[in-house]
Short mmCIF file of N, CA and C in Angstrom, two decimals:
data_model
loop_
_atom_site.label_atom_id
_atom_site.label_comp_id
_atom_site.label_asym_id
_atom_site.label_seq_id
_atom_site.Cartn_x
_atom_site.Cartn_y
_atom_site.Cartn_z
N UNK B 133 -47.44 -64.26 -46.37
CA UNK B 133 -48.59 -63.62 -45.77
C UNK B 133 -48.17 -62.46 -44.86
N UNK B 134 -47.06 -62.66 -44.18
CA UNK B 134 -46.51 -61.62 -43.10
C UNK B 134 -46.11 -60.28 -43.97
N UNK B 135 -45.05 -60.92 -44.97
CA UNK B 135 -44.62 -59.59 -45.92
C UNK B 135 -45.73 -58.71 -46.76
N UNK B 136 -46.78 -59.40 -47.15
CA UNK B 136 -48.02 -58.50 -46.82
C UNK B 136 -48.68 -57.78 -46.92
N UNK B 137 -49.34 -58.37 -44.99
CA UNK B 137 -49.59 -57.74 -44.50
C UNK B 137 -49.13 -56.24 -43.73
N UNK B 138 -47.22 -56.43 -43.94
CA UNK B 138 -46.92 -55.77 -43.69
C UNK B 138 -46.13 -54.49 -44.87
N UNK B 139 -46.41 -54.82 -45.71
CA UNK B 139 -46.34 -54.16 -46.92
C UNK B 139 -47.61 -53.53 -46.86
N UNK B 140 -48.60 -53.75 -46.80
CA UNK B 140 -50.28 -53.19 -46.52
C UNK B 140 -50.29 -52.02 -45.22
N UNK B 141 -49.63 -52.49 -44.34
CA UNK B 141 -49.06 -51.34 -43.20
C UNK B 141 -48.09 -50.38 -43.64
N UNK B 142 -47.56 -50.33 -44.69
CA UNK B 142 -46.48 -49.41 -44.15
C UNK B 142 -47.05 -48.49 -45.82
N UNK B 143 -47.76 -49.02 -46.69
CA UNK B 143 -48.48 -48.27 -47.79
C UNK B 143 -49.52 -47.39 -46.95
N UNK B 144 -50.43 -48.20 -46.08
CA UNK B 144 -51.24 -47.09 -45.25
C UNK B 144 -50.63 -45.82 -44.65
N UNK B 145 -49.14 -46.38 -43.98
CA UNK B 145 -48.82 -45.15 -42.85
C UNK B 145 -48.17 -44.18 -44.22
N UNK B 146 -47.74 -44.16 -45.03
CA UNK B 146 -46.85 -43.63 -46.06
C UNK B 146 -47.21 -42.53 -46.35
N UNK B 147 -49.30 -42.28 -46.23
CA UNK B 147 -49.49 -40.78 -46.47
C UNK B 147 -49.67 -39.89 -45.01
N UNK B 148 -49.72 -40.55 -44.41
CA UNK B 148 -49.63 -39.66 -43.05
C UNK B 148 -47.98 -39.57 -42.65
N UNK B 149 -47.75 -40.51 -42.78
CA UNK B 149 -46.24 -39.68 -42.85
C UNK B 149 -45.59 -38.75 -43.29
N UNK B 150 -46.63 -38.62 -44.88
CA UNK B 150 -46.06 -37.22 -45.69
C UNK B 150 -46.49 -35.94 -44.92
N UNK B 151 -47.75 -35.99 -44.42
CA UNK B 151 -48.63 -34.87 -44.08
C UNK B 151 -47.39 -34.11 -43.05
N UNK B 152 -47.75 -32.42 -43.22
CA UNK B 152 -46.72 -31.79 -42.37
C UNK B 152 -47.46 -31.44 -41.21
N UNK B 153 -46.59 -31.59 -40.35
CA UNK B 153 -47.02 -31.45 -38.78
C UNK B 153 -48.00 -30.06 -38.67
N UNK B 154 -48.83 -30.17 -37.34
CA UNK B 154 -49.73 -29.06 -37.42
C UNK B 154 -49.50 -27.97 -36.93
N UNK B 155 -47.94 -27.94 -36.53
CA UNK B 155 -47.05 -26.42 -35.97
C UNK B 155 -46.90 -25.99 -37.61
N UNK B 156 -46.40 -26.75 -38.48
CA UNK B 156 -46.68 -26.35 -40.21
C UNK B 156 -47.28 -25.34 -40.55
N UNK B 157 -48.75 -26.21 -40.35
CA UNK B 157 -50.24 -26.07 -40.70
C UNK B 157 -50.23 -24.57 -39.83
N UNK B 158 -49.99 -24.38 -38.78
CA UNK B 158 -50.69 -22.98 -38.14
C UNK B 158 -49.70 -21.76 -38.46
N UNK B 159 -48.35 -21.72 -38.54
CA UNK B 159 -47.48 -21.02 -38.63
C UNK B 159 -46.49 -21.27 -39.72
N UNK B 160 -46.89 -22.07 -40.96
CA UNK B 160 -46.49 -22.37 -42.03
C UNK B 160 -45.04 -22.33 -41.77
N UNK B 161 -44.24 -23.56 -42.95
CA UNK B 161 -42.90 -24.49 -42.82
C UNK B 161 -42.06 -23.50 -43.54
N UNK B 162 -41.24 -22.39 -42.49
CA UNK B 162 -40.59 -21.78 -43.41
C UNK B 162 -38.78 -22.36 -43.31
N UNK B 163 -39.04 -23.87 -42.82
CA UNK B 163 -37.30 -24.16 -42.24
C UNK B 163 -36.68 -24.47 -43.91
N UNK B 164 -37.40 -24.86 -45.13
CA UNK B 164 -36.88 -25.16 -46.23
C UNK B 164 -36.39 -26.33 -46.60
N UNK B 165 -37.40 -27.18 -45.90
CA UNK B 165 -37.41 -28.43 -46.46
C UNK B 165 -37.20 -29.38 -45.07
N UNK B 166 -36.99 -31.03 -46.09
CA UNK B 166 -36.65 -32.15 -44.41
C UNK B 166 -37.76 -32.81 -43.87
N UNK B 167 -36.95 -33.31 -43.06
CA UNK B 167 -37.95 -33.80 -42.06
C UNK B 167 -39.15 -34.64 -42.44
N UNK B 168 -39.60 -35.42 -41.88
CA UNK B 168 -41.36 -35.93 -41.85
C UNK B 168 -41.08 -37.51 -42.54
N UNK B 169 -39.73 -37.95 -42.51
CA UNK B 169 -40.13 -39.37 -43.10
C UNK B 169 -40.13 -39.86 -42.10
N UNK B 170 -39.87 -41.26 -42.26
CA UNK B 170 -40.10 -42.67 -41.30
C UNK B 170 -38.70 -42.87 -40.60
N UNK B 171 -37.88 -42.55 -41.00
CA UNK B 171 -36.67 -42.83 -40.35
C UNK B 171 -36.47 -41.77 -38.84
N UNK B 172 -37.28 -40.72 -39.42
CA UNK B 172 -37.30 -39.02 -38.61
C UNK B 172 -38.19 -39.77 -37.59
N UNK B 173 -39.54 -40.40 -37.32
CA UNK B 173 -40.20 -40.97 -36.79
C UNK B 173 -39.06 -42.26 -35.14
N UNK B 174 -38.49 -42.62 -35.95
CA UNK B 174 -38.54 -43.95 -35.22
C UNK B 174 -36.55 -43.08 -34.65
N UNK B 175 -35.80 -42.37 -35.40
CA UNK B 175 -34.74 -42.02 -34.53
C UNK B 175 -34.25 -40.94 -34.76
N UNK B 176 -35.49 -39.83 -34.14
CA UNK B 176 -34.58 -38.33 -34.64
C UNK B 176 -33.39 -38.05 -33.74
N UNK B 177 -33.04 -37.16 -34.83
CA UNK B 177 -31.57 -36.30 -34.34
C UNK B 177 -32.02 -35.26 -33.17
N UNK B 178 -31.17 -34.97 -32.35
CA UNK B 178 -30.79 -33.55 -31.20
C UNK B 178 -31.70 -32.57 -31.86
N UNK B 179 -31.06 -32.04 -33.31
CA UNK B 179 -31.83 -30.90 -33.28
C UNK B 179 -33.57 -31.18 -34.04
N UNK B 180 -33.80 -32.34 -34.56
CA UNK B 180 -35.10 -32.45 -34.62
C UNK B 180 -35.86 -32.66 -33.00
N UNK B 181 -35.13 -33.27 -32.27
CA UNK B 181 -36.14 -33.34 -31.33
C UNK B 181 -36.74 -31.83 -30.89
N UNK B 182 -35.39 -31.18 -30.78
CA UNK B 182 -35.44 -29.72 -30.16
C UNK B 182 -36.48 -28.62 -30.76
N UNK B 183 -36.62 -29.03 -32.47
CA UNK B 183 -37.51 -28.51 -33.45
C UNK B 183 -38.55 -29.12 -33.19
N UNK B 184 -39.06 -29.87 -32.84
CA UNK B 184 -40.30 -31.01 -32.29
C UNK B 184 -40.47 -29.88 -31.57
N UNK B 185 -39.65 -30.05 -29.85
CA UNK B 185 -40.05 -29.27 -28.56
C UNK B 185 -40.39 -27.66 -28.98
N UNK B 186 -39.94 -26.95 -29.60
CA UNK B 186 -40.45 -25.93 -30.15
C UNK B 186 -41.69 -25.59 -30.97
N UNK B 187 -41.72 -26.39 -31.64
CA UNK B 187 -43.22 -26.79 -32.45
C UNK B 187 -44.06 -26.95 -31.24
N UNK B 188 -44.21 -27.67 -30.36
CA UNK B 188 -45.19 -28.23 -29.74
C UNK B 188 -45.57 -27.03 -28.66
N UNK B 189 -44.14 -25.58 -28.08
CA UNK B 189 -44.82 -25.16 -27.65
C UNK B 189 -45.58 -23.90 -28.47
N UNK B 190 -45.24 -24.08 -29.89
CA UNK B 190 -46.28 -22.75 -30.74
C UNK B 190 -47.43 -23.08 -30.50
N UNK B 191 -47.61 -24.73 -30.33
CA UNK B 191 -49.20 -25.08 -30.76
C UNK B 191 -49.81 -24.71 -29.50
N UNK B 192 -49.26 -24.15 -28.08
CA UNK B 192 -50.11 -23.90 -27.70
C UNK B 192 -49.98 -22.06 -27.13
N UNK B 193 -48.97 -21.55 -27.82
CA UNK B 193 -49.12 -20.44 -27.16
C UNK B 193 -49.07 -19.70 -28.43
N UNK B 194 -49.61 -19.03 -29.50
CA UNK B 194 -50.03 -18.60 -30.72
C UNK B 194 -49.13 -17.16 -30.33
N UNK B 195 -48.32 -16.96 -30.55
CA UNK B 195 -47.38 -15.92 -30.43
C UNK B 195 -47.42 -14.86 -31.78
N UNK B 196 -47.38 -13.58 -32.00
CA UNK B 196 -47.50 -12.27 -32.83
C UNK B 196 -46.06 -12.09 -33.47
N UNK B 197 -45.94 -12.39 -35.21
CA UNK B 197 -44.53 -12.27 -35.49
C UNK B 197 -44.28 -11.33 -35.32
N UNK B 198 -44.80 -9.86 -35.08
CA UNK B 198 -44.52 -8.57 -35.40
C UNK B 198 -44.01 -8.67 -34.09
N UNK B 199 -43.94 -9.00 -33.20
CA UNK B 199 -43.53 -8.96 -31.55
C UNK B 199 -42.01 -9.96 -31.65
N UNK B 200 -41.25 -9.52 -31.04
CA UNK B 200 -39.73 -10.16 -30.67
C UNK B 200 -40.26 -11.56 -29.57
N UNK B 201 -39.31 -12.24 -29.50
CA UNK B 201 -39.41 -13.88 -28.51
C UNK B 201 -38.07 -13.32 -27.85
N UNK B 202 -37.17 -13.94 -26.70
CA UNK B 202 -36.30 -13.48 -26.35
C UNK B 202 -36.20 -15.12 -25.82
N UNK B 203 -35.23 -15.67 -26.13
CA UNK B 203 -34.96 -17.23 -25.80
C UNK B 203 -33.76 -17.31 -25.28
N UNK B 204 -33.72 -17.49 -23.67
CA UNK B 204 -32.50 -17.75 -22.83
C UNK B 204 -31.76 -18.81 -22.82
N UNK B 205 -30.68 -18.81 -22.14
CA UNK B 205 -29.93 -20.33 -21.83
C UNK B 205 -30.43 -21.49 -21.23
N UNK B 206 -31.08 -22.60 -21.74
CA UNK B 206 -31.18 -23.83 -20.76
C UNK B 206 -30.24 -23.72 -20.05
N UNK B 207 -30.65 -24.24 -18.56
CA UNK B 207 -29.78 -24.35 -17.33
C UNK B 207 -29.82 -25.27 -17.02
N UNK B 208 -28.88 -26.13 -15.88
CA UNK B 208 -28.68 -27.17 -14.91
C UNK B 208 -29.87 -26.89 -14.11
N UNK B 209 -30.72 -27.81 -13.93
CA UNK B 209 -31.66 -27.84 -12.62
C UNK B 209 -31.53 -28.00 -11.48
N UNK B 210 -30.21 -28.57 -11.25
CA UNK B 210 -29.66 -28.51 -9.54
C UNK B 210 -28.73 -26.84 -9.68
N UNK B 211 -28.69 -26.19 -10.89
CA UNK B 211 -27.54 -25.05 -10.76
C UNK B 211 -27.77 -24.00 -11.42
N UNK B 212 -29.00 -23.50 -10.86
CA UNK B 212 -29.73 -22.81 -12.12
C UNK B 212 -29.02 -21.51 -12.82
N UNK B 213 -27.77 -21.43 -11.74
CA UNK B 213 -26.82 -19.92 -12.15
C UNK B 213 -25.78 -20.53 -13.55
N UNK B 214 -25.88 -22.07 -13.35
CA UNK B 214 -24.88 -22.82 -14.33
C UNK B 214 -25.94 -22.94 -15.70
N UNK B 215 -24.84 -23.27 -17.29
CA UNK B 215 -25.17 -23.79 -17.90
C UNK B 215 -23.96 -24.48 -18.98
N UNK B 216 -24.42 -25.38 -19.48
CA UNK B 216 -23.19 -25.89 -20.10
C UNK B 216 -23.17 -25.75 -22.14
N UNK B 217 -22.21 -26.00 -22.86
CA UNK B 217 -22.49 -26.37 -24.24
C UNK B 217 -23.87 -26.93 -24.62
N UNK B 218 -24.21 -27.55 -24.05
CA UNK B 218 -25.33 -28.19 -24.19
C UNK B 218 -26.73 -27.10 -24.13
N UNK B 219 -26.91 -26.68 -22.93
CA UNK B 219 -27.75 -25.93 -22.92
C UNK B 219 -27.39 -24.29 -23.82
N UNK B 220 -26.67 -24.51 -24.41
CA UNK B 220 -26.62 -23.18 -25.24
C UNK B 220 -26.77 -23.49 -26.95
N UNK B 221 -26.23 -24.72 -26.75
CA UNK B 221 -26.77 -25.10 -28.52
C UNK B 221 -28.24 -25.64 -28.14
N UNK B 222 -28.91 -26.34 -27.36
CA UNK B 222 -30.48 -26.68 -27.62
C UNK B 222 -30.99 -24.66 -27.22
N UNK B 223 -30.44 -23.85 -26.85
CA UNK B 223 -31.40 -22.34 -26.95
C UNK B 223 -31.39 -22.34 -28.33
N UNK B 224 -29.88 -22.15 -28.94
CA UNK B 224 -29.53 -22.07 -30.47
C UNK B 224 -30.58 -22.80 -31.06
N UNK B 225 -30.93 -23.78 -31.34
CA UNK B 225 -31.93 -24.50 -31.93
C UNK B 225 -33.31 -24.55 -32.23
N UNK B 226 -33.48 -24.14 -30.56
CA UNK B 226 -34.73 -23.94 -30.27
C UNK B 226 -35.18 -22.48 -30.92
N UNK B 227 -34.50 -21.60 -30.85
CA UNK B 227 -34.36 -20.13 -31.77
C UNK B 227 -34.60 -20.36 -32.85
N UNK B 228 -33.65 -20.68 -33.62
CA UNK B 228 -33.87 -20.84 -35.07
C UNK B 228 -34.88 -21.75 -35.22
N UNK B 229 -35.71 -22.37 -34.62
CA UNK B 229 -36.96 -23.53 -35.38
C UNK B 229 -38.07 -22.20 -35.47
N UNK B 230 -37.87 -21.05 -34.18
CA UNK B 230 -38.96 -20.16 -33.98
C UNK B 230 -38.69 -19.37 -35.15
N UNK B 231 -37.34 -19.10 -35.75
CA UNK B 231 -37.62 -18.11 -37.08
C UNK B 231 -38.20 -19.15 -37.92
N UNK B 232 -37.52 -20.13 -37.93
CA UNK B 232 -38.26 -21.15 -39.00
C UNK B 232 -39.89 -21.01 -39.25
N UNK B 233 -40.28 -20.52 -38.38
CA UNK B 233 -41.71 -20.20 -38.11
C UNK B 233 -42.44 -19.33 -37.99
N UNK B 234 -41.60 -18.08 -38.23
CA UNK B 234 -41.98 -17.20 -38.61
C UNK B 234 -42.01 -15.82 -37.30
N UNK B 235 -41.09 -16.48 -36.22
CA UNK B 235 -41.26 -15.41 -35.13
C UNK B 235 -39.99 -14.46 -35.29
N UNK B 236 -39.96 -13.51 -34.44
CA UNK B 236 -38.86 -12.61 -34.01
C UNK B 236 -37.76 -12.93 -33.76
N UNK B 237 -36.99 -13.63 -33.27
CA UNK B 237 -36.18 -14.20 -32.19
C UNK B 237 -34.63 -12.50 -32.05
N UNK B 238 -34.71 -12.17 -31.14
CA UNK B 238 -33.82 -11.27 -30.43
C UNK B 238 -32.53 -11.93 -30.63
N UNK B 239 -31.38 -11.48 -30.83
CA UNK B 239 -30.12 -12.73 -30.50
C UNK B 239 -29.80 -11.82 -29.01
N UNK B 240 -29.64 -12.12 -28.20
CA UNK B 240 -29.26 -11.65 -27.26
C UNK B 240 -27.81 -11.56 -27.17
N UNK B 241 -26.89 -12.30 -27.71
CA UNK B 241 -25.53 -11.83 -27.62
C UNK B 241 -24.76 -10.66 -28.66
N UNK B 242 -25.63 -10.31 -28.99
CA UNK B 242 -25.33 -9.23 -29.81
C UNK B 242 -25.73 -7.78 -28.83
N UNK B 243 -26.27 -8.01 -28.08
CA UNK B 243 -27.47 -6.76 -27.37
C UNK B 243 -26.36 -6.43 -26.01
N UNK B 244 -25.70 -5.60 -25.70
CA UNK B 244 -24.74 -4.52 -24.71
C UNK B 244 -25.91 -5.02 -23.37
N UNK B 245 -27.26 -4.58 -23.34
CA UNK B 245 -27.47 -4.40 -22.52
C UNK B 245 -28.44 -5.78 -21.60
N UNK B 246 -27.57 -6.80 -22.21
CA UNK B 246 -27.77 -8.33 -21.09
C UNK B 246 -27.08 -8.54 -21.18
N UNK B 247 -26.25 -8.66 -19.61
CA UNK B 247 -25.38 -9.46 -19.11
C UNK B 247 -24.87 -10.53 -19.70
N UNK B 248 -23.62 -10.93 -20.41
CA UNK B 248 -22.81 -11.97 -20.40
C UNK B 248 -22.43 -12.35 -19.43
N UNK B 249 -22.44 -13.89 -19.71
CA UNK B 249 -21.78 -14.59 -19.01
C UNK B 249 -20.91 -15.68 -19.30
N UNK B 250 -20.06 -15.87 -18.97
CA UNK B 250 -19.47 -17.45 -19.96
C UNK B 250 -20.34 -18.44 -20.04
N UNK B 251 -21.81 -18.60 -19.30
CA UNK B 251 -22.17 -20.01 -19.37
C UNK B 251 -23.27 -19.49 -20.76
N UNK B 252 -23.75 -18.26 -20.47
CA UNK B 252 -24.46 -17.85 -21.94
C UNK B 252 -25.54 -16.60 -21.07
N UNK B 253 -26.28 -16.25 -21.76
CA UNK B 253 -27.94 -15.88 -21.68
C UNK B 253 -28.12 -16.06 -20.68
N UNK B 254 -28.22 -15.71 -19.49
CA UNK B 254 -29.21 -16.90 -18.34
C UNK B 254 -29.80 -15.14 -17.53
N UNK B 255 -31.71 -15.52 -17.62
CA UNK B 255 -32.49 -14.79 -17.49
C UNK B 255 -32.74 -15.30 -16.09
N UNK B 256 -32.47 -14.30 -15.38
CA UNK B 256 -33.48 -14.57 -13.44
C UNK B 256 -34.53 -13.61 -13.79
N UNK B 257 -35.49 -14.56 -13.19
CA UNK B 257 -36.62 -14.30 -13.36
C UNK B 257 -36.86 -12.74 -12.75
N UNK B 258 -36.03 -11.97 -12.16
CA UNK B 258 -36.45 -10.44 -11.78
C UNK B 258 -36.10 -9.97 -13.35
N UNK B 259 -35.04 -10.65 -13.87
CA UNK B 259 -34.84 -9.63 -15.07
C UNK B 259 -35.67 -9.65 -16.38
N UNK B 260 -35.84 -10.91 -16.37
CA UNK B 260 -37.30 -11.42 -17.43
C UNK B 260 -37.69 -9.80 -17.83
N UNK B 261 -38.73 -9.15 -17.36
CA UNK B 261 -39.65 -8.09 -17.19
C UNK B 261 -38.74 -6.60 -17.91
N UNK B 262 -37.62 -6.75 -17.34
CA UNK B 262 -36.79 -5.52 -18.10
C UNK B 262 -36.19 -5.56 -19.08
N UNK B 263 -35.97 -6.84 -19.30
CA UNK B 263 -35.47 -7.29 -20.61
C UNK B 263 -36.31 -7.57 -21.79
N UNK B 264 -37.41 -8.12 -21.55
CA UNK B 264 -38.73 -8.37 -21.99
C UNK B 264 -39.34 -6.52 -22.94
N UNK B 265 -39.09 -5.87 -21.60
CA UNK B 265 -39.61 -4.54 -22.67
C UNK B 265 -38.14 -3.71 -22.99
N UNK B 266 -37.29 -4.01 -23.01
CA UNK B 266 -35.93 -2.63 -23.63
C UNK B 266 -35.97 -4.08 -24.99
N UNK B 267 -36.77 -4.86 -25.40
CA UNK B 267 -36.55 -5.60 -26.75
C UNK B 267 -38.13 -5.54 -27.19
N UNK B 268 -39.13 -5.11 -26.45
CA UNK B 268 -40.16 -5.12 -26.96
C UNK B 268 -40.70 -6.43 -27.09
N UNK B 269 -40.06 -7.73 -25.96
CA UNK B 269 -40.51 -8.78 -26.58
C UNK B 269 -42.17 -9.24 -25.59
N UNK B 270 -43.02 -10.49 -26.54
CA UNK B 270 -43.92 -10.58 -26.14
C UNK B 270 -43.44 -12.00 -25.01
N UNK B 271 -42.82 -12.54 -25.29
CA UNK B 271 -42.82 -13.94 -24.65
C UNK B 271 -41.09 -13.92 -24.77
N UNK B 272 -40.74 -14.91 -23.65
CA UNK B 272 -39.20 -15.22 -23.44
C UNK B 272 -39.43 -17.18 -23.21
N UNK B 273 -38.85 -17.68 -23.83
CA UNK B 273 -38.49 -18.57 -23.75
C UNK B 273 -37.49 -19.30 -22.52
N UNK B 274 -37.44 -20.20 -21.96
CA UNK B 274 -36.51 -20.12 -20.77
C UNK B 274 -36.58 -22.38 -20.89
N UNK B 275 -35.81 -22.31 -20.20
CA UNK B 275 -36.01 -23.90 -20.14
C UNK B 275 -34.35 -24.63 -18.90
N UNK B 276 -35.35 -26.19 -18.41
CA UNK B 276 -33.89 -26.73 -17.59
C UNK B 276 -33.61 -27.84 -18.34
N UNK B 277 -32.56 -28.36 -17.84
CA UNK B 277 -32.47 -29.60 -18.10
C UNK B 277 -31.66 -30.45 -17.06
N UNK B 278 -31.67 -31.89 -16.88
CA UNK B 278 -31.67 -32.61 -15.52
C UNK B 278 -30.74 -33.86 -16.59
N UNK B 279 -29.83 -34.26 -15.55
CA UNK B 279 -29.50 -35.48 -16.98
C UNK B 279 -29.00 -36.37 -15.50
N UNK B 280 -29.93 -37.87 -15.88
CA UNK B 280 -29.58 -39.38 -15.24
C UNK B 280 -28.20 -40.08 -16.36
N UNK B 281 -28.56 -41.20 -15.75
CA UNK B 281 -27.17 -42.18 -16.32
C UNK B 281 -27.46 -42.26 -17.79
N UNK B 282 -28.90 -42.37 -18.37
CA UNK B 282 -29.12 -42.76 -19.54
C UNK B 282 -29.97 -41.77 -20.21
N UNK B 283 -30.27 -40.66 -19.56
CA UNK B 283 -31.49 -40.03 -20.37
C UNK B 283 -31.02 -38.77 -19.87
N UNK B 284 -31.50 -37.66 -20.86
CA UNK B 284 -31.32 -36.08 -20.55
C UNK B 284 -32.88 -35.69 -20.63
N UNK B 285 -33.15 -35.03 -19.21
CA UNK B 285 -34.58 -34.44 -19.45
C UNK B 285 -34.73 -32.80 -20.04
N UNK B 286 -35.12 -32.47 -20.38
CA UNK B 286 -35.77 -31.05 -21.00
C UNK B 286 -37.16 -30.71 -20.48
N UNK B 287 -36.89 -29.56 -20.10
CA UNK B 287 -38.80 -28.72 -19.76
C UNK B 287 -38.39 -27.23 -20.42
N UNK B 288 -39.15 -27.11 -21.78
CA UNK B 288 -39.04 -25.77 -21.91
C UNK B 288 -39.93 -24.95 -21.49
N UNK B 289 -40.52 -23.53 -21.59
CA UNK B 289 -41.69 -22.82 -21.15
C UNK B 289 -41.39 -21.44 -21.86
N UNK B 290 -42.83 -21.11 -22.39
CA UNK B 290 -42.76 -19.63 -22.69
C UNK B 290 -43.92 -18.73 -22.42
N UNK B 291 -42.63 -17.89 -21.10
CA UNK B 291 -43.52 -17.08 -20.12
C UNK B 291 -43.42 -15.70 -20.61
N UNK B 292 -44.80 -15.53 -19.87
CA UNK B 292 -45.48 -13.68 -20.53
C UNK B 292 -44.54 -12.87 -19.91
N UNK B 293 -43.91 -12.31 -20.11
CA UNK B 293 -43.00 -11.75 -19.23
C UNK B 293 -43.76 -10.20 -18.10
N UNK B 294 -45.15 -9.92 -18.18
CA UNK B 294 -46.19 -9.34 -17.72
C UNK B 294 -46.22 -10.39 -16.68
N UNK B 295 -45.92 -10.37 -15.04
CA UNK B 295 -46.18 -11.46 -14.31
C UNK B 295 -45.60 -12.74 -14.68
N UNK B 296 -44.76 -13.06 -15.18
CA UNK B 296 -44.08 -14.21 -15.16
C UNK B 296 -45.13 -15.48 -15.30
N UNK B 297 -46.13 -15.21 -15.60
CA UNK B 297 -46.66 -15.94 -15.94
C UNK B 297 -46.37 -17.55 -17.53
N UNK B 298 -46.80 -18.24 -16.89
CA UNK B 298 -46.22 -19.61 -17.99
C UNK B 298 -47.54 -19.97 -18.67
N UNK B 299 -47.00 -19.68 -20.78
CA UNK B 299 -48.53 -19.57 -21.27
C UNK B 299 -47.85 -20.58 -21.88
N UNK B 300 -47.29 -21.86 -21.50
CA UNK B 300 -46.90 -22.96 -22.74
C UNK B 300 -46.05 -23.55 -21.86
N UNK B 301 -45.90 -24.83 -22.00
CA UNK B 301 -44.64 -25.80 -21.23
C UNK B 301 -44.46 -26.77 -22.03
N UNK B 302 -43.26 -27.51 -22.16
CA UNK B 302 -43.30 -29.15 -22.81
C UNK B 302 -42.06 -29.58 -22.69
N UNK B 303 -42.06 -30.45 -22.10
CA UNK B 303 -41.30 -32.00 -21.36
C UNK B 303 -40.80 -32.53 -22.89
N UNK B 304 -39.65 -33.29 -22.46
CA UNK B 304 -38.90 -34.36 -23.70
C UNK B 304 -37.68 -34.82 -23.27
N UNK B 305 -37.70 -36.03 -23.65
CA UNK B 305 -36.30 -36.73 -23.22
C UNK B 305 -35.15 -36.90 -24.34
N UNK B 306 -34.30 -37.18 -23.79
CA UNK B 306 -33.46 -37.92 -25.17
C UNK B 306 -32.04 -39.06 -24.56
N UNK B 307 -32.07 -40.13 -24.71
CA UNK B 307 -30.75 -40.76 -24.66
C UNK B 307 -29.77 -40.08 -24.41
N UNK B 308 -28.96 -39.85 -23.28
CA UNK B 308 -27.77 -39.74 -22.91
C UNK B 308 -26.70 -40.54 -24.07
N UNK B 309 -26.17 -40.04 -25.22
CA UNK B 309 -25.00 -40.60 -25.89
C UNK B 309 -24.08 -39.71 -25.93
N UNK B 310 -22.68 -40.25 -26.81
CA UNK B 310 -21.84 -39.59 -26.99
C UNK B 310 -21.51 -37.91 -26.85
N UNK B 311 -22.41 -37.90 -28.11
CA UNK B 311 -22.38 -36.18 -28.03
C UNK B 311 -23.50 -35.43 -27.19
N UNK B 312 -24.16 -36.10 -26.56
CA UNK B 312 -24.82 -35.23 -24.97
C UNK B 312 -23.49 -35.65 -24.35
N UNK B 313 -22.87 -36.30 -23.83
CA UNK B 313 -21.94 -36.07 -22.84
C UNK B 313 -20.85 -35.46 -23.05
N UNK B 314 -20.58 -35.27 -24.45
CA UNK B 314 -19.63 -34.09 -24.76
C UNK B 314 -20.02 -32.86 -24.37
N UNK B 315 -21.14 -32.68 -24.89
CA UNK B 315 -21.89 -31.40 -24.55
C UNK B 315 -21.85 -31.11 -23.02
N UNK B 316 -22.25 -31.83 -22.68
CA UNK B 316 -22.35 -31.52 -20.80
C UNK B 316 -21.11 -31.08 -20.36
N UNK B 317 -20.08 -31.86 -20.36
CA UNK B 317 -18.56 -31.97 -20.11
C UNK B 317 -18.08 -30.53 -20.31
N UNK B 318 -18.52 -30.08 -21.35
CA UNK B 318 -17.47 -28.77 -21.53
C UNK B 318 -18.58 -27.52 -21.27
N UNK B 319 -17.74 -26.64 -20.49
CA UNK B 319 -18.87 -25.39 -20.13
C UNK B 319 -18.51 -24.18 -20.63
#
């Protein structure tokens, strides 16, 4: 009776599981495949979550492909001048889900005229605005991250760079394992 009922559950969830997410639906799936089963559900990977957190902030800030994005270094939230491996592969990620989707994305380490640094990208908010127009971009991406004993937090945001204004935000955690603490470790 248990096997089932629970055979009856998991035939129901099977077509909504297929269905593609509604960052998809608005800005159509140009990553080329993946994603959306049951396993993706119950234990995604680093860079699905990061493709999640990106998705979630298209859905609310409807961004112009013909317009550039300019996506900085996640930083330390106690060190906001710091950033580590970590915060430079979740920018990496978070970038490429936005071409996946059909936006601009700037590479900034290719571009003479932003500052390197060894930790990566890292936009202060005076420079947002000048950097924002010598790329023509509409929105810059920026984000921290905070990490406890067991969990790494994430807040990304993508601000108008017109007034620094924040037209999108979104929070996400992930398990502190192995390769987050590799990541952290090396800068």
């Amino acid at each position: 009776m248990k096997r089932r009922t629970l055979l009856r559950t998991a035939g129901a969830l099977l077509p909504v599981l297929a269905l593609p997410g509604c960052a998809s639906y608005y800005y159509g799936d140009k990553s080329g495949g993946g994603g959306g089963g049951l396993m993706d559900l119950i234990t995604p990977s680093t860079i699905e979550r990061n493709h999640r957190a990106a998705d979630a902030l298209l859905l609310q800030a409807p961004l112009d492909p013909a317009h550039a994005v300019l996506v900085a270094t996640l930083v330390n939230v106690d060190r906001l001048n710091e950033s580590s491996r970590l915060g430079r592969i979740f920018s990496e990620q978070i970038g490429s889900r936005l071409v996946q989707r059909g936006l601009r994305v700037t590479e900034l380490k290719l571009r003479e005229d932003v500052a390197m640094q060894r930790t990566g990208e890292l936009l202060l908010s005076r420079e947002v605005r000048e950097v924002s127009r010598a790329h023509d971009a509409q929105a810059v991406v920026v984000g921290t991250y905070a990490v406890s004993t067991t969990t790494l937090f994430i807040s990304l945001k993508i601000v108008n760079p017109v007034g620094n204004t924040v037209v999108a935000a979104h929070d996400y955690a992930m398990p502190v394992d192995e390769n987050v603490r590799s990541l952290l470790a090396a800068r």
